[in-house]
mmCIF file of C-alpha atoms in Angstrom:
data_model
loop_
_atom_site.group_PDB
_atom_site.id
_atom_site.type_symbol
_atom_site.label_atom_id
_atom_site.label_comp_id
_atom_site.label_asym_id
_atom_site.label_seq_id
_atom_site.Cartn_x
_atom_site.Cartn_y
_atom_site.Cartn_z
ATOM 1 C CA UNK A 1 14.357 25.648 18.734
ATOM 2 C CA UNK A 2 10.555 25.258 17.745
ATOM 3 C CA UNK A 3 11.618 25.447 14.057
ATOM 4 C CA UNK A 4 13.988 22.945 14.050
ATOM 5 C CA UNK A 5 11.209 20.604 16.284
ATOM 6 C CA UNK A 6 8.184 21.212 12.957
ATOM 7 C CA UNK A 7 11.168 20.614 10.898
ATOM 8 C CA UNK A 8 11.909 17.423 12.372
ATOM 9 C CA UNK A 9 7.771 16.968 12.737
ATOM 10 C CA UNK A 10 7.596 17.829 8.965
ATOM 11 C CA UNK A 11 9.836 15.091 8.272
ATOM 12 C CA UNK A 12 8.371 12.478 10.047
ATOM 13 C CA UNK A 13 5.430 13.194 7.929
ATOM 14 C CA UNK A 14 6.809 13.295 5.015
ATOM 15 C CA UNK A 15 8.565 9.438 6.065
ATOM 16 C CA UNK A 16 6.132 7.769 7.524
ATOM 17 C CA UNK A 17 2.903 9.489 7.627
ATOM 18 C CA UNK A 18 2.427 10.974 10.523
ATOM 19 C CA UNK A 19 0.435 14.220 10.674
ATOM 20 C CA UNK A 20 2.396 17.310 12.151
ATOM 21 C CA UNK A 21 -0.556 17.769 14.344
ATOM 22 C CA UNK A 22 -1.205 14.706 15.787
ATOM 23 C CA UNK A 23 2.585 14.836 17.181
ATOM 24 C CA UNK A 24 2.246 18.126 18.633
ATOM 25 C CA UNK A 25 -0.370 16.812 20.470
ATOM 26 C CA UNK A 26 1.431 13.917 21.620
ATOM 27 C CA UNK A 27 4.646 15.808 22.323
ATOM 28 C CA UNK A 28 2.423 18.194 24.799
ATOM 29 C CA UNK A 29 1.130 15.118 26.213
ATOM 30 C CA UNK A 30 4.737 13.957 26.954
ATOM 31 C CA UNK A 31 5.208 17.514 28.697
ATOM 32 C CA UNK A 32 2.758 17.174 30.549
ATOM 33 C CA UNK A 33 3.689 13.854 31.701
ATOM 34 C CA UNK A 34 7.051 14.710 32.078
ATOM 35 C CA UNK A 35 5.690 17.524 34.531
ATOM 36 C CA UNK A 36 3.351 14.878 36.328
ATOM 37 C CA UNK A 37 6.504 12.623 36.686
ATOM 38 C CA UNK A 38 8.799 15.645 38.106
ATOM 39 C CA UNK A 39 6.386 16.807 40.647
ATOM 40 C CA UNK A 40 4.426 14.028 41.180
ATOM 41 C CA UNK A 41 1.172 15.967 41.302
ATOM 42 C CA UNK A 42 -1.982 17.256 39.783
ATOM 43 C CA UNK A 43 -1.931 18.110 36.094
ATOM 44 C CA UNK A 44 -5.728 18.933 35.193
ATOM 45 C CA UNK A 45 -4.821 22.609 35.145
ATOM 46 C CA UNK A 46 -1.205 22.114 33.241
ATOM 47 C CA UNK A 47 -1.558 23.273 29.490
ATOM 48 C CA UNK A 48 0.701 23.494 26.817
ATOM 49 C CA UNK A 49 0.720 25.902 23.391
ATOM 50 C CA UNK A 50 2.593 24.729 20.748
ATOM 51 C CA UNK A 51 3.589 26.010 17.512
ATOM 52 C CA UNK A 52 6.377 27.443 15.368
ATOM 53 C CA UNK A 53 6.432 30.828 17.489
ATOM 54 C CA UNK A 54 6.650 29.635 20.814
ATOM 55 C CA UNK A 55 6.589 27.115 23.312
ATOM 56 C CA UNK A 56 4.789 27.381 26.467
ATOM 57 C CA UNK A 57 3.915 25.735 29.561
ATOM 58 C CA UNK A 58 2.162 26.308 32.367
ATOM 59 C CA UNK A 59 -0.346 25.752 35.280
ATOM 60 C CA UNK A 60 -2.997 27.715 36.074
ATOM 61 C CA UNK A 61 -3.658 28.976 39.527
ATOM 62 C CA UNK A 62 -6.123 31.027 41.693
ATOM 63 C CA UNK A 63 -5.045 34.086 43.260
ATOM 64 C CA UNK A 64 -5.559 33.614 47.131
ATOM 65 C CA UNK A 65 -4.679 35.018 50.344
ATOM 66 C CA UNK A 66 -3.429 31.545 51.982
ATOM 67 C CA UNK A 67 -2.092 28.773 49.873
ATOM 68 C CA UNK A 68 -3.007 25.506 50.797
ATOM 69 C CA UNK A 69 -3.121 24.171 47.648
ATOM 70 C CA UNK A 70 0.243 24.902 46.002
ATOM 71 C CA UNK A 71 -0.816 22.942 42.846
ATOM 72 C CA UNK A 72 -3.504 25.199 42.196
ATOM 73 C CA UNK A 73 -3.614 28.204 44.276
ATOM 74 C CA UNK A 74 -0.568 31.498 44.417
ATOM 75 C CA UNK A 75 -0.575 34.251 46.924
ATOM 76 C CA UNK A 76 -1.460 37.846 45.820
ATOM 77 C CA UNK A 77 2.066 38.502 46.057
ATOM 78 C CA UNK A 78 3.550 36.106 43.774
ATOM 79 C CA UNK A 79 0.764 36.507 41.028
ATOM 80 C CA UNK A 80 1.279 40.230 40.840
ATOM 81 C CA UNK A 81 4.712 39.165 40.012
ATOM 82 C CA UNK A 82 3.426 37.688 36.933
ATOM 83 C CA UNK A 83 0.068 39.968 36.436
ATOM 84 C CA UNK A 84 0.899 43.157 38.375
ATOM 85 C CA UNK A 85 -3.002 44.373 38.583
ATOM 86 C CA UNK A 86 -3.806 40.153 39.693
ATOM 87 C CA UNK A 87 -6.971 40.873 42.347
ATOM 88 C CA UNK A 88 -7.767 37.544 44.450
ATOM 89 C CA UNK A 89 -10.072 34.917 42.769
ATOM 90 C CA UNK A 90 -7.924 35.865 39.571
ATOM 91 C CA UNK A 91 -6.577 33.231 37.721
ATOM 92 C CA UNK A 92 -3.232 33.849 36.309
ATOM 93 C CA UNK A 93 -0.634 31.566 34.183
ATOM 94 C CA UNK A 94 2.235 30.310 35.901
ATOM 95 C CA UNK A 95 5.034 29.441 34.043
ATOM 96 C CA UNK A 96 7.112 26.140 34.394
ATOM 97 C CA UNK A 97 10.206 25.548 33.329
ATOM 98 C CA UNK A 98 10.833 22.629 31.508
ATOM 99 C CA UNK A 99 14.434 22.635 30.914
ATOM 100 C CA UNK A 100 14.420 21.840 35.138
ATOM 101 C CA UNK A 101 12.631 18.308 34.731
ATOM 102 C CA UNK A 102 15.045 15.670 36.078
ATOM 103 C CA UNK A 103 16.287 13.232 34.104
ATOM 104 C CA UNK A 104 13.349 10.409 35.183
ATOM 105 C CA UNK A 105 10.780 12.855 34.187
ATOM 106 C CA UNK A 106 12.213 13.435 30.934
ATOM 107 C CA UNK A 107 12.291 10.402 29.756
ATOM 108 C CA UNK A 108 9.109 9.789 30.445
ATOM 109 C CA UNK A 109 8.417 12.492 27.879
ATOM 110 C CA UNK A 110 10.499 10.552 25.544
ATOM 111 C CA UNK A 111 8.247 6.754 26.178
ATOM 112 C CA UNK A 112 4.890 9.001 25.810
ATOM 113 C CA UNK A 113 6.526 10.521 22.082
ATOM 114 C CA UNK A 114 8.111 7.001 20.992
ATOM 115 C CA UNK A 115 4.501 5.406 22.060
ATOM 116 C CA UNK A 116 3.088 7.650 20.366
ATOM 117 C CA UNK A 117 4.598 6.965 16.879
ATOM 118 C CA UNK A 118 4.131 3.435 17.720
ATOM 119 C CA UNK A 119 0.537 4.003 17.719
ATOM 120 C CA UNK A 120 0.599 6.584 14.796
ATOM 121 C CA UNK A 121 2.167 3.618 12.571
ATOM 122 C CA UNK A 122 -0.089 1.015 13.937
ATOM 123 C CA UNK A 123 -3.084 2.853 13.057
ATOM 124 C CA UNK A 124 -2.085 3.655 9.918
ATOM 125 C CA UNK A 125 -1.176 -0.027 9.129
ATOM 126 C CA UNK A 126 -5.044 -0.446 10.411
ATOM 127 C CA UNK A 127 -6.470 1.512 8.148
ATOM 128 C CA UNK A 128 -4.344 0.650 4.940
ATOM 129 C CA UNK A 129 -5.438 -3.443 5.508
ATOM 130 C CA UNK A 130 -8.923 -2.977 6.660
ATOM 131 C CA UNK A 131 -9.268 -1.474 3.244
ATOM 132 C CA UNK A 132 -7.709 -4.813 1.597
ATOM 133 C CA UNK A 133 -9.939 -7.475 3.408
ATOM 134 C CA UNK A 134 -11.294 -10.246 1.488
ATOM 135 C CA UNK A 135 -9.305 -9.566 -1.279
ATOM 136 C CA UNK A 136 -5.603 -11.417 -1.895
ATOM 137 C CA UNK A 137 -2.158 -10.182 -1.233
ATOM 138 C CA UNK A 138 1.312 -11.791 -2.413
ATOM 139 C CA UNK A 139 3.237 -12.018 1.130
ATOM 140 C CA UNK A 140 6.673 -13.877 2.381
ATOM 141 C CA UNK A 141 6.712 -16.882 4.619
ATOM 142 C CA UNK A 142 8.585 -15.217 7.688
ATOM 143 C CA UNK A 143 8.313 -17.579 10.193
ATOM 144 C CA UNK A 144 6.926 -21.192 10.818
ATOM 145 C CA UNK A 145 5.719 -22.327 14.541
ATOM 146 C CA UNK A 146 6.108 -25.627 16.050
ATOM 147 C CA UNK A 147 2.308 -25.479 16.663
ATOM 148 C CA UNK A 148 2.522 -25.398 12.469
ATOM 149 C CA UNK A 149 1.049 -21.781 12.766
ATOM 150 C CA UNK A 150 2.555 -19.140 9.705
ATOM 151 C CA UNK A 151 3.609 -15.993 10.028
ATOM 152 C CA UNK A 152 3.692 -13.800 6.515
ATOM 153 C CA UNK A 153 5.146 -10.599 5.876
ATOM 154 C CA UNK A 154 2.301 -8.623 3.342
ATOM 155 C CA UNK A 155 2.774 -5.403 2.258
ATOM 156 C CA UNK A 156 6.013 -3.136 1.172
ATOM 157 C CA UNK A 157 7.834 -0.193 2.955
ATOM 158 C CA UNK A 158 6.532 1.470 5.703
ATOM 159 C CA UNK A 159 3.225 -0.103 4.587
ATOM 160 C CA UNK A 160 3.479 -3.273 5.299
ATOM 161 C CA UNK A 161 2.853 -6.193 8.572
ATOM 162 C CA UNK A 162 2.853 -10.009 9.920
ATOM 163 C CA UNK A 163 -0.186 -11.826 9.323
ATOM 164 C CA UNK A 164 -1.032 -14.785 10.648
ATOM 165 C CA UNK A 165 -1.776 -17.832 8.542
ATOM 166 C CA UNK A 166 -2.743 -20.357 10.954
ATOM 167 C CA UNK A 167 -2.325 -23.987 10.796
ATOM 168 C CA UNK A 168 -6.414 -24.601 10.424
ATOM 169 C CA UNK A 169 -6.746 -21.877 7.158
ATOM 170 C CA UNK A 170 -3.711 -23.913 5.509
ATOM 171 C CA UNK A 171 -4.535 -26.270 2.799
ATOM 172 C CA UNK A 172 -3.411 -29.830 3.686
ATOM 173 C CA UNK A 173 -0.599 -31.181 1.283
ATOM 174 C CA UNK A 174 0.580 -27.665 0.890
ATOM 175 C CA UNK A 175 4.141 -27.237 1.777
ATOM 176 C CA UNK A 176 6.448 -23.963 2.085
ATOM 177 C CA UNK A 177 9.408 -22.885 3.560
ATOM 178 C CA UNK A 178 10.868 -19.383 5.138
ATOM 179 C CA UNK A 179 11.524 -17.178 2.014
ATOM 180 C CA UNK A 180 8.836 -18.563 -0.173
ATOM 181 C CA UNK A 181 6.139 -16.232 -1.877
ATOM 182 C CA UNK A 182 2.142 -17.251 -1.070
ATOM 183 C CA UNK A 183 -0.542 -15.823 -2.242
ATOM 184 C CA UNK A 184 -2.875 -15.382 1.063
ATOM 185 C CA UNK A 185 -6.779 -14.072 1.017
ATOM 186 C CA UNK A 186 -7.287 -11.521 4.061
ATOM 187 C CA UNK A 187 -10.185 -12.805 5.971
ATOM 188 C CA UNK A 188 -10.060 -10.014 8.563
ATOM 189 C CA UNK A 189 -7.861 -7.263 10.767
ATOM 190 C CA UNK A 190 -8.237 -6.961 13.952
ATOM 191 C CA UNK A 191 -7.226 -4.145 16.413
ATOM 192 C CA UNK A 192 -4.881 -5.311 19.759
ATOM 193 C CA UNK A 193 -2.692 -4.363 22.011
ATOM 194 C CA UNK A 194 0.615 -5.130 19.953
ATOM 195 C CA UNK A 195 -0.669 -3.273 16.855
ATOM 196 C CA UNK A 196 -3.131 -4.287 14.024
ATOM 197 C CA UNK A 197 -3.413 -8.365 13.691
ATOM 198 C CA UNK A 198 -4.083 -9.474 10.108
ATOM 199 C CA UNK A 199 -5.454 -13.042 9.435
ATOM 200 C CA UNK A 200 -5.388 -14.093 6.027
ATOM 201 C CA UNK A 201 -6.603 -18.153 4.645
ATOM 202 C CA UNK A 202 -5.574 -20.517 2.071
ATOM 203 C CA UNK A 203 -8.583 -22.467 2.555
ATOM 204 C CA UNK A 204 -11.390 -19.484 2.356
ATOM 205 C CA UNK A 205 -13.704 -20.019 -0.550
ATOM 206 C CA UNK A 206 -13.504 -16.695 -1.499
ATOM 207 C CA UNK A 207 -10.057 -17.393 -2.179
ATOM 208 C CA UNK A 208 -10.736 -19.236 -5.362
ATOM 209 C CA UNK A 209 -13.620 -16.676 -6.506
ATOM 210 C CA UNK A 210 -10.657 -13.747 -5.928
ATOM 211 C CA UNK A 211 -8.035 -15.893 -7.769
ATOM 212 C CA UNK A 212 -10.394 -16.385 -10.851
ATOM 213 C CA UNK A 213 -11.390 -12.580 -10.822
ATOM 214 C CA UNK A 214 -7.426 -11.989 -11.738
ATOM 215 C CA UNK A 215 -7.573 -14.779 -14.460
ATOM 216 C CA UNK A 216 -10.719 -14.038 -16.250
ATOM 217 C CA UNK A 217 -11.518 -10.595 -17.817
ATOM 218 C CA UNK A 218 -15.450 -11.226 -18.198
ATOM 219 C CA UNK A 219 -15.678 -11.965 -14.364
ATOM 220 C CA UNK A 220 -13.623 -8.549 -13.259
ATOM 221 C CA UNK A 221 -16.146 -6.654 -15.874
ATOM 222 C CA UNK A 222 -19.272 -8.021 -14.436
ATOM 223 C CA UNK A 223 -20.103 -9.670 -17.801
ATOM 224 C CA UNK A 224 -19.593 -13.371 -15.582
ATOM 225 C CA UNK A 225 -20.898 -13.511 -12.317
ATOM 226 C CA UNK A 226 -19.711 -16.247 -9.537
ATOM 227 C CA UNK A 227 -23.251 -17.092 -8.014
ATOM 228 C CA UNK A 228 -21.769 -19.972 -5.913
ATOM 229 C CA UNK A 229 -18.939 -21.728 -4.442
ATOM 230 C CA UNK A 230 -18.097 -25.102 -2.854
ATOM 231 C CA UNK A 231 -14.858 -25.997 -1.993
ATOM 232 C CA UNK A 232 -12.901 -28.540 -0.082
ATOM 233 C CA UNK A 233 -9.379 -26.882 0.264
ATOM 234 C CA UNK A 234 -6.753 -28.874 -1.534
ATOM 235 C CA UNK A 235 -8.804 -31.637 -2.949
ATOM 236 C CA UNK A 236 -11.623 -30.033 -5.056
ATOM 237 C CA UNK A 237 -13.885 -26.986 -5.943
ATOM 238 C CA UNK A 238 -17.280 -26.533 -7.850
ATOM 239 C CA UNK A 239 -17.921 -23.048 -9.199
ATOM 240 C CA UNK A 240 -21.540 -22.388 -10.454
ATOM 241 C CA UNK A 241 -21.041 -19.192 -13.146
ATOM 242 C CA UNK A 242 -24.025 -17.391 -14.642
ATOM 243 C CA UNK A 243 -23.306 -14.750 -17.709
ATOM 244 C CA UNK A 244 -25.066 -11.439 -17.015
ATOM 245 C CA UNK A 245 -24.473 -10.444 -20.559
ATOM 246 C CA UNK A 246 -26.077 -12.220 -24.077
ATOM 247 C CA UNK A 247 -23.866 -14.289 -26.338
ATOM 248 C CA UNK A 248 -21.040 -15.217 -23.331
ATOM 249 C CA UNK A 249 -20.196 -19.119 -22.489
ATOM 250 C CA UNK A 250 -19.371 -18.233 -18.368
ATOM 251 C CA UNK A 251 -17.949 -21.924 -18.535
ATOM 252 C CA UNK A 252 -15.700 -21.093 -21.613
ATOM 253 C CA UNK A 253 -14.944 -18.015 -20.300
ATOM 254 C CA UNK A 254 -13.669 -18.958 -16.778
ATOM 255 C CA UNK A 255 -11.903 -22.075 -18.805
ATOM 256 C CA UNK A 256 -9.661 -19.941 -21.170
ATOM 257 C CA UNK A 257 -8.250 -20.964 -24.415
ATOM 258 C CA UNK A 258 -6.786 -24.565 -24.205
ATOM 259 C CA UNK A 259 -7.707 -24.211 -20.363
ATOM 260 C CA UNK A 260 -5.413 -21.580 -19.790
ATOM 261 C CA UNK A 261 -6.887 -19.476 -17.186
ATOM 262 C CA UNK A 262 -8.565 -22.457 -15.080
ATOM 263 C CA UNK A 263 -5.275 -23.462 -15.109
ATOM 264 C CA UNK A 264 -3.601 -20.952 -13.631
ATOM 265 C CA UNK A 265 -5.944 -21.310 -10.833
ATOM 266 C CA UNK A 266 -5.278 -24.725 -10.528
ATOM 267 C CA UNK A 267 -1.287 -23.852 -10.557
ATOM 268 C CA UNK A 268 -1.728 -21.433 -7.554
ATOM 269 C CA UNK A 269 -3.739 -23.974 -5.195
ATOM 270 C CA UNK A 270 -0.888 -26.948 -6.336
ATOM 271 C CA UNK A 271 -3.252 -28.962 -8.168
ATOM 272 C CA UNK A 272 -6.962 -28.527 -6.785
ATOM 273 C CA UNK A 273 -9.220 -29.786 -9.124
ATOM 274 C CA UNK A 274 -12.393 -26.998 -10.568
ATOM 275 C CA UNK A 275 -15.494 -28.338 -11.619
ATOM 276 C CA UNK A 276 -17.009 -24.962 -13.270
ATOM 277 C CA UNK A 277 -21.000 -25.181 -13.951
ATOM 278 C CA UNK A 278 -23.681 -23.196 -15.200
ATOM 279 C CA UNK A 279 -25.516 -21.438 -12.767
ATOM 280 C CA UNK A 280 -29.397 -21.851 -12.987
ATOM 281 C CA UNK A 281 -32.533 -20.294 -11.261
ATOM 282 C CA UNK A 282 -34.261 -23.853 -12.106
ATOM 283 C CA UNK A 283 -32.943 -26.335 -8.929
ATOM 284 C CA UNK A 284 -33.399 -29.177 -11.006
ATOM 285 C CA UNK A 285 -31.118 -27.799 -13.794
ATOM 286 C CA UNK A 286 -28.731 -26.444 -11.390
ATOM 287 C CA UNK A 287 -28.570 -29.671 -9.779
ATOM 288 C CA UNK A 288 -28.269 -31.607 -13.184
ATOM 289 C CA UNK A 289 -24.977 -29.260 -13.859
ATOM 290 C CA UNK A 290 -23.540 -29.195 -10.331
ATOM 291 C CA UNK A 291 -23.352 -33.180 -10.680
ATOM 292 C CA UNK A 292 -20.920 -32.506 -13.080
ATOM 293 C CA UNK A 293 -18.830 -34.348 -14.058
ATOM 294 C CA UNK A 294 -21.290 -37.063 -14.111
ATOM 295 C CA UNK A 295 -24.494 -36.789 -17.066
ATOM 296 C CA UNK A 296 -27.872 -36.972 -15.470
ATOM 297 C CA UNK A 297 -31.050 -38.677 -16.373
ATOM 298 C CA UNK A 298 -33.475 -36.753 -14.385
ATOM 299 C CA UNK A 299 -33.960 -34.367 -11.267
ATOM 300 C CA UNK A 300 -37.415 -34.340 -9.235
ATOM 301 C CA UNK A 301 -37.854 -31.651 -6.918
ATOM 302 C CA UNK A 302 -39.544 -33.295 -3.538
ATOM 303 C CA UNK A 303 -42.197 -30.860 -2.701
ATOM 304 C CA UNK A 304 -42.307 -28.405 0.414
ATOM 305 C CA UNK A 305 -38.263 -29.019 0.835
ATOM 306 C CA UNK A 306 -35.485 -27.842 -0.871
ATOM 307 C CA UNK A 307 -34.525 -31.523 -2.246
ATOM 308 C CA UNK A 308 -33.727 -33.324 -5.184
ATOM 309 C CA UNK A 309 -34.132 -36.800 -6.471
ATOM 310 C CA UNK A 310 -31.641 -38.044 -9.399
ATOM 311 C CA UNK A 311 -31.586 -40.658 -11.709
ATOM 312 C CA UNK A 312 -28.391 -41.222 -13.169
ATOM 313 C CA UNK A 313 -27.238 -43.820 -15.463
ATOM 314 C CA UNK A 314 -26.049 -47.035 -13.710
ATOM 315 C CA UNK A 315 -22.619 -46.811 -14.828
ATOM 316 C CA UNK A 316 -22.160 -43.168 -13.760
ATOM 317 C CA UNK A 317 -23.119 -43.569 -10.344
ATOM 318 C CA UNK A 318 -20.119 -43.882 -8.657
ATOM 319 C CA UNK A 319 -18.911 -40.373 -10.685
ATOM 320 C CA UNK A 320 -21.863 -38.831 -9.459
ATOM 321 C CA UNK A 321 -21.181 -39.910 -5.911
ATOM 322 C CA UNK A 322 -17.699 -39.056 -6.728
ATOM 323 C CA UNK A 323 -15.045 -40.597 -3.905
ATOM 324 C CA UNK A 324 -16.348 -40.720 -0.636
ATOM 325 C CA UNK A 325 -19.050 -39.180 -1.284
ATOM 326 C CA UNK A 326 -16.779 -35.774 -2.558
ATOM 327 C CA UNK A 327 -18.836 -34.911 -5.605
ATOM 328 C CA UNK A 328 -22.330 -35.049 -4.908
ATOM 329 C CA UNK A 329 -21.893 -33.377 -1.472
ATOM 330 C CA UNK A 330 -19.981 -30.294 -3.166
ATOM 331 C CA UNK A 331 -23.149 -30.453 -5.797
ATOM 332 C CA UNK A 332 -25.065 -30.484 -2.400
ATOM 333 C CA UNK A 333 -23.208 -27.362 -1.068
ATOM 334 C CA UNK A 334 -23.048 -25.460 -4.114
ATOM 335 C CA UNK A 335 -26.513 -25.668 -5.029
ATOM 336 C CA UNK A 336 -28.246 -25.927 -1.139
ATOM 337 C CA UNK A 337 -30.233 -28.491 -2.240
ATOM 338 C CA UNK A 338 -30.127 -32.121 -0.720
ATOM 339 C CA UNK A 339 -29.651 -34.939 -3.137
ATOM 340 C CA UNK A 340 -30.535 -38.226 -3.583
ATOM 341 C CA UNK A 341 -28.984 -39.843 -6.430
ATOM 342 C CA UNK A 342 -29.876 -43.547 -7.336
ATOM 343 C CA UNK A 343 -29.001 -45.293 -10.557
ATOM 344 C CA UNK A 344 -31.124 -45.933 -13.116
ATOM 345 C CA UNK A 345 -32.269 -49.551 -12.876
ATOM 346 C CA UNK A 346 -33.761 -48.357 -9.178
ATOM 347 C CA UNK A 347 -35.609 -45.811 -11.229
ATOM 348 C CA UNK A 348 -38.893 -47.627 -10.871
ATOM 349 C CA UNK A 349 -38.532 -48.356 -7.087
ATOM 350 C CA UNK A 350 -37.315 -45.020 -6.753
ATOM 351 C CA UNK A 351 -40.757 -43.670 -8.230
ATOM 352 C CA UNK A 352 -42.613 -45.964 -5.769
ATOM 353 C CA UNK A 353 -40.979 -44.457 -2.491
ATOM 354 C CA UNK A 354 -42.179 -41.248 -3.843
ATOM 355 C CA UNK A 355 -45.916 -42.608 -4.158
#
């Protein structure tokens, strides 16, 4: 009987990846509920040994003249039944039966070994998507809520789960179905009562920086680093890209031939525009760049603050801006700095504020 149980245990490892021992050690915690549930009594000095040998249960009692504890006491008589040289103030092994637990108490054993699995797979799931936060998975759209909430299925076989895209980490204008693939960056996993709960984005920044990091060779090296990001989901992102190695054009790099891997990018987030820059430790370049589109004039640092003033030319101002305000406050973001941009016939003004 054992063998065929570490046969059946040895299987379940071998199918989902549960170790041997940590069911044995459920399955004697189910025994010993199942005991609690039959006798409805005190289980600290219940123990079970388990292995391929044998199976035994039992509670251990003091040998005593009057019981008045039967949980945890035996007369001399009955011990020496089981030890025949038992003396009083012996303890001795008493041996229950466990084909006699009713049918309540057994399954009880059964919920504490099902639970148990349950937990066993949920921990594992834990574990395999901890690993694989902030980096992006390909998932299916299961499920979409009233409340506009997402559910997506990541991960294959055993090893996979729901995550939960919700309706403030979607991109607005974005639009799927049930069944459709997405591409989803994990943000976190969490630990709850119903199992591991995985929240991935659409909208994370990092999203883009992962996203380029499968497009562009130099970046996945370390050749092209991706010292900043500023992003409004769905509308536009600025990248700021510095090459740690000589003779490499981060900008041309992160482009692609004929635009090729930008535009993949672009593909996956349906259409967001990339403004990629040069990344400088001068503010006032980095600022010049991160205006991009737009060209630039000049850049003043404003002493004892991290601001800039910028002079651009009068018929780029509204570019700089960009609409609404868009371009210069992503050049804001991206770079940390404030900025002031004013065109260049307030130049001279301009210079007189700063007096």
């Amino acid at each position: 009987m054992n063998s065929e149980i570490f046969a059946a245990l040895r299987q379940l490892e071998k199918e989902r990846g549960i170790p041997v021992d940590y069911m044995v050690d459920r399955i004697t915690q189910a025994l010993v509920a199942a005991y609690k549930k039959d006798k409805d009594g005190y289980t600290d000095n219940v123990y079970v040994e388990l292995n391929e040998n044998k199976m035994f249960m039992y509670a251990q009692k003091e040998v005593v003249d009057e019981v008045i504890s039967p949980a945890t006491e035996i007369t001399l008589d009955a011990a020496r039944k089981i030890e025949k040289n038992a003396q009083i103030g012996d303890l001795v092994n008493v041996e229950i039966q466990t084909k006699n637990f009713g049918r309540i108490a057994a399954q009880t054993a059964k919920q504490v070994i099902i639970q148990g699995i349950r937990e066993a797979e949920r921990g594992m799931v834990f574990e395999s998507f901890s690993s694989k936060e902030h980096e992006i998975l390909t998932g299916t759209v299961l499920r979409i809520d009233n409340s506009g909430d997402m559910t997506v299925r990541i991960g294959q076989g055993t090893d996979r789960t729901d995550a939960l895209l919700a309706v403030g980490e979607q991109v607005r204008g974005e639009h799927f179905v049930e069944g459709d693939l997405i591409r989803v960056y994990v943000v976190e996993v969490r630990r709850s009562n119903r199992g591991p709960q995985v929240l991935v984005s659409r909208t994370h920044p990092a999203l883009v920086k992962r996203l380029f990091e499968l497009e562009v060779p130099e970046i996945e090296s370390g050749a092209v680093e991706i010292r900043s990001i500023a992003r409004e989901p769905g509308s536009r992102t600025k990248l700021a890209v510095y090459a740690a190695e000589e003779n490499i054009d981060p900008v041309g790099a992160c482009v692609g031939a004929r635009g090729a891997r930008v535009g993949a990018v672009v593909d996956e987030l349906q259409g967001e525009k990339m403004d990629i820059v040069v990344w400088s430790e001068d503010i006032c370049e980095f600022v010049a760049s991160a205006l991009s589109p737009a060209d630039v004039i000049s850049v003043v640092q404003l002493p004892g603050v991290k601001a800039c003033r910028v002079i651009v030319p009068d018929d780029q101002l509204s570019l700089a801006i960009g609409k609404e305000g868009q371009n210069a406050r992503l050049a804001a973001r991206l770079t940390g700095c404030k900025i002031d941009i004013k065109p260049a016939s307030q130049a001279d003004a301009f210079e007189d504020t700063e007096e």
